[in-house]
């Protein structure tokens, strides 16, 4: 009996591997339009401000893909099925199309795509899946895409654990946990997605509610906010977390816990936008700031991905 080989395209936004790749990366994000010297310097300075530079960002994705491959290998041992993982990035090599082309070269005729982002939007996950589908069609590869996994029990369990860790840390410092304002956040998108009835905002709220309920947070103790909005000249979803921090301080809350549920690993939007920018803002406002650990290679996150891949290819 021949082995059934299924390609798994693991997709993410992408990041430069070194500082000398930042300009090419930024130009690709800007659809081929090079950034100004000032724009380039601002982005470079953000990467330089992160301990370790850009290298851990790419490494996290590589390790997540490797961990998923190992988990799928364990699940399919002696089953006649073999999953083969490939990477496909939106703004850096290997691009989404490169991943599909690699599958075709390897003789794979069946594939599933999954994005390292739990929540679906037509402008994010939908765009990744569309590019992958179009390339798969060119090569005659049957393609199935995973849209979302924002309420997967193991994903929620891992996130609830992280909230508990930081609330306990506040308590050990003498802060009452019920006085800590919990701020769930994700990458903002242009406001026009609301007119499109895009599921992204509601899926983020569903994840937030599930974590808040399991963490026994009262309604007044948590809220959702946005972060990392682009500078494109059109309105983006808000309020931004920096504005929310001002609001929280104005209400007399002594401390916040940042829970970036839209991000699954340590990268720029977490290590700079939260750990540096939001923390500095909190310090200036005189309120405490902590952030939950990123999922990175947490076995429960990897198992969430594996569950969805297997489910999509039955």
XYZ file of C-alpha atoms in Angstrom:
314
model
C 0.000 0.000 0.000
C 1.507 3.346 -1.036
C 2.040 6.091 1.497
C -0.359 9.066 1.410
C 1.819 12.194 1.486
C 0.162 15.472 2.479
C 1.927 18.809 2.343
C 1.333 21.232 5.210
C 1.923 24.881 4.340
C 2.532 26.767 7.578
C 2.050 30.465 6.860
C 2.963 33.614 8.730
C 3.661 37.283 8.110
C 7.427 36.906 7.818
C 10.290 38.940 9.182
C 13.809 39.885 8.071
C 16.555 37.576 9.263
C 19.073 40.377 9.781
C 19.184 44.169 9.880
C 20.494 44.390 6.321
C 17.273 42.726 5.104
C 14.954 45.271 6.751
C 14.781 47.590 3.720
C 13.819 44.810 1.289
C 11.259 43.519 3.790
C 9.735 46.973 4.289
C 9.654 47.565 0.531
C 7.729 44.324 0.030
C 5.185 45.332 2.701
C 4.778 48.625 0.806
C 4.040 46.677 -2.420
C 7.343 47.542 -4.043
C 7.519 51.182 -2.962
C 10.771 51.792 -1.035
C 10.369 53.488 2.360
C 11.794 56.947 2.959
C 15.054 57.212 4.873
C 13.101 58.309 7.952
C 10.641 55.412 7.721
C 13.456 52.906 7.272
C 15.400 54.283 10.209
C 12.318 54.131 12.446
C 11.739 50.443 11.652
C 15.436 49.568 11.975
C 15.575 51.296 15.358
C 12.659 49.166 16.580
C 14.447 45.958 15.645
C 17.673 47.241 17.215
C 15.789 48.057 20.439
C 14.732 44.437 20.840
C 17.198 42.343 22.797
C 18.767 39.968 20.301
C 17.704 41.954 17.262
C 15.551 40.330 14.580
C 16.997 36.842 14.799
C 14.708 35.367 17.504
C 11.680 36.392 15.448
C 12.485 34.113 12.528
C 13.792 31.402 14.816
C 10.456 31.209 16.644
C 8.601 30.433 13.417
C 11.182 27.838 12.388
C 10.881 26.109 15.756
C 7.079 26.129 15.650
C 7.119 24.487 12.222
C 9.664 21.910 13.377
C 7.579 21.130 16.467
C 4.448 20.712 14.329
C 6.314 18.335 12.032
C 7.408 16.239 14.995
C 3.876 16.134 16.431
C 2.411 15.058 13.086
C 5.107 12.391 12.729
C 4.120 10.921 16.091
C 0.421 10.941 15.230
C 0.843 9.231 11.870
C 3.456 6.614 12.714
C 2.498 3.325 11.022
C -0.713 4.800 9.553
C 0.321 5.033 5.916
C 0.000 8.831 6.055
C 2.967 11.208 5.982
C 2.615 14.945 6.576
C 5.429 17.124 5.244
C 5.635 20.694 6.572
C 6.706 23.668 4.455
C 6.866 27.367 5.268
C 5.147 30.100 3.306
C 5.615 33.718 4.373
C 3.687 36.784 3.260
C 6.508 39.302 3.126
C 9.775 37.338 3.186
C 11.329 34.265 1.623
C 10.253 31.551 1.408
C 7.066 33.207 0.178
C 3.699 31.431 0.190
C 4.129 30.613 -3.490
C 7.611 29.208 -2.809
C 6.172 26.758 -0.291
C 3.600 25.444 -2.760
C 6.219 25.203 -5.523
C 8.448 23.163 -3.204
C 5.564 20.756 -2.614
C 5.060 20.387 -6.363
C 8.762 19.645 -6.877
C 8.528 16.987 -4.194
C 5.653 15.292 -5.979
C 2.962 16.214 -3.454
C -0.591 16.345 -4.833
C -2.557 17.058 -1.633
C -2.002 19.901 0.827
C -3.462 21.802 3.746
C -2.647 25.362 4.728
C -2.669 26.785 8.246
C -1.705 30.265 9.434
C 0.125 31.044 12.671
C -2.767 33.288 13.716
C -5.857 31.921 15.497
C -8.419 34.454 14.240
C -9.809 34.778 10.724
C -10.045 37.948 8.673
C -10.459 38.271 4.941
C -7.582 40.769 5.054
C -5.167 38.516 6.917
C -5.725 34.754 7.056
C -8.091 34.951 4.096
C -5.383 36.599 2.002
C -2.826 33.937 2.899
C -5.201 31.115 1.988
C -6.183 32.786 -1.284
C -2.560 33.078 -2.411
C -1.883 29.474 -1.441
C -5.011 28.211 -3.215
C -4.173 30.083 -6.417
C -0.646 28.671 -6.481
C -1.844 25.167 -5.633
C -4.305 25.326 -8.533
C -1.430 26.112 -10.917
C 0.343 22.917 -9.871
C -2.708 20.669 -9.686
C -2.438 20.306 -5.914
C -5.686 19.712 -4.012
C -5.649 22.351 -1.278
C -7.663 22.742 1.942
C -7.261 25.741 4.227
C -7.775 26.092 7.980
C -9.621 29.355 8.597
C -9.434 29.697 12.385
C -8.916 27.911 15.686
C -9.618 30.718 18.134
C -11.695 28.604 20.555
C -9.662 25.402 20.489
C -9.639 24.023 24.070
C -5.873 23.533 24.226
C -5.187 27.010 22.885
C -7.483 28.477 25.521
C -5.934 26.340 28.250
C -2.457 27.623 27.401
C -3.649 31.238 27.401
C -5.589 30.890 30.669
C -2.478 29.456 32.309
C -0.493 32.499 31.225
C -3.079 34.925 32.597
C -3.043 33.091 35.914
C 0.771 33.235 36.063
C 0.875 37.001 35.790
C -2.049 37.664 38.121
C -0.292 35.464 40.681
C 2.900 37.440 40.105
C 1.039 40.656 40.866
C -0.362 39.116 44.056
C 3.120 38.105 45.179
C 4.111 41.746 44.813
C 1.237 42.770 47.075
C -1.203 43.824 44.358
C -4.787 42.569 44.631
C -5.555 40.564 41.484
C -9.079 41.959 41.159
C -7.596 45.464 40.805
C -5.498 44.472 37.793
C -7.107 45.505 34.494
C -6.657 42.769 31.890
C -6.171 44.077 28.346
C -6.663 41.551 25.553
C -5.224 42.777 22.263
C -4.538 41.912 18.634
C -3.196 43.585 15.518
C -5.518 46.315 14.306
C -6.894 46.262 10.760
C -8.492 48.998 8.650
C -11.976 49.966 9.881
C -13.524 48.991 6.545
C -13.567 45.336 7.653
C -16.511 46.215 9.920
C -18.572 47.210 6.870
C -17.616 43.871 5.303
C -19.050 41.959 8.299
C -15.597 40.452 8.757
C -15.519 37.881 11.612
C -12.171 39.095 12.991
C -13.399 41.465 15.747
C -16.040 39.025 17.018
C -13.659 36.045 17.035
C -11.220 38.075 19.116
C -13.998 38.934 21.571
C -15.026 35.258 21.731
C -11.478 34.274 22.694
C -11.311 37.101 25.232
C -14.633 36.121 26.830
C -13.607 32.463 27.072
C -10.308 33.324 28.770
C -11.965 35.849 31.085
C -14.604 33.311 32.146
C -12.055 30.554 32.806
C -9.849 33.045 34.670
C -12.828 34.164 36.805
C -12.461 37.804 35.778
C -15.443 40.041 36.453
C -16.780 41.956 33.445
C -15.375 45.278 34.626
C -11.898 43.796 35.035
C -11.164 43.105 31.387
C -11.508 44.759 28.009
C -10.355 44.350 24.442
C -8.088 46.865 22.766
C -6.104 47.116 19.539
C -2.436 47.588 18.806
C 0.160 47.990 16.054
C -2.058 49.864 13.576
C -0.487 50.647 10.219
C 0.248 54.149 8.972
C -1.693 54.035 5.710
C -3.792 57.173 5.726
C -7.065 55.303 6.329
C -8.808 54.765 9.691
C -7.806 51.628 11.603
C -9.719 49.872 14.365
C -9.276 51.382 17.829
C -8.798 52.283 20.561
C -5.072 51.666 20.490
C -3.554 50.124 23.597
C -1.612 53.315 24.347
C -4.889 55.245 24.527
C -6.448 52.461 26.588
C -3.598 52.676 29.101
C -4.388 56.369 29.594
C -8.049 55.507 30.118
C -7.208 52.795 32.660
C -4.881 55.116 34.570
C -7.553 57.805 34.553
C -10.001 55.376 36.151
C -7.589 54.788 39.010
C -6.563 51.236 38.167
C -3.109 50.576 39.637
C -1.923 47.953 37.151
C -2.601 46.239 33.824
C -1.969 42.804 32.380
C -1.409 42.739 28.625
C -2.687 39.564 26.925
C -1.849 39.722 23.191
C -4.176 36.928 22.038
C -3.714 37.781 18.367
C -0.031 36.834 18.402
C 1.400 33.352 18.860
C 5.115 34.085 19.239
C 7.586 36.737 20.312
C 8.063 39.244 17.504
C 8.089 42.982 16.840
C 4.463 43.647 17.800
C 5.043 41.999 21.164
C 8.693 42.681 21.958
C 8.589 46.334 20.909
C 4.982 47.556 20.785
C 4.153 46.018 24.163
C 7.367 45.280 26.064
C 8.983 48.616 25.227
C 6.369 51.131 24.039
C 3.359 50.132 26.159
C 5.510 49.429 29.207
C 7.153 52.854 28.927
C 3.720 54.463 28.638
C 2.575 52.600 31.758
C 5.648 53.735 33.676
C 4.958 57.344 32.710
C 1.331 56.945 33.838
C 2.418 55.416 37.141
C 0.678 52.060 36.670
C 2.088 48.547 36.752
C 2.555 46.632 33.497
C 3.002 42.922 32.887
C 2.528 40.809 29.761
C 1.620 37.142 29.388
C 4.225 34.797 27.945
C 3.941 34.165 24.223
C 2.839 30.713 23.103
C 5.941 30.060 20.997
C 6.489 26.272 21.117
C 3.995 25.484 23.892
C 2.991 21.875 23.297
C -0.711 22.773 23.582
C -0.401 25.292 20.779
C 1.435 22.808 18.591
C -1.244 20.213 19.327
C -3.917 22.764 18.392
C -2.260 23.225 15.010
C -1.885 19.471 14.527
C -5.539 18.867 15.398
C -6.681 21.378 12.783
C -4.342 20.021 10.107
C -5.536 16.458 10.636
C -9.164 17.580 10.752
C -8.778 19.386 7.409
C -7.346 16.351 5.639
C -9.643 13.539 6.756
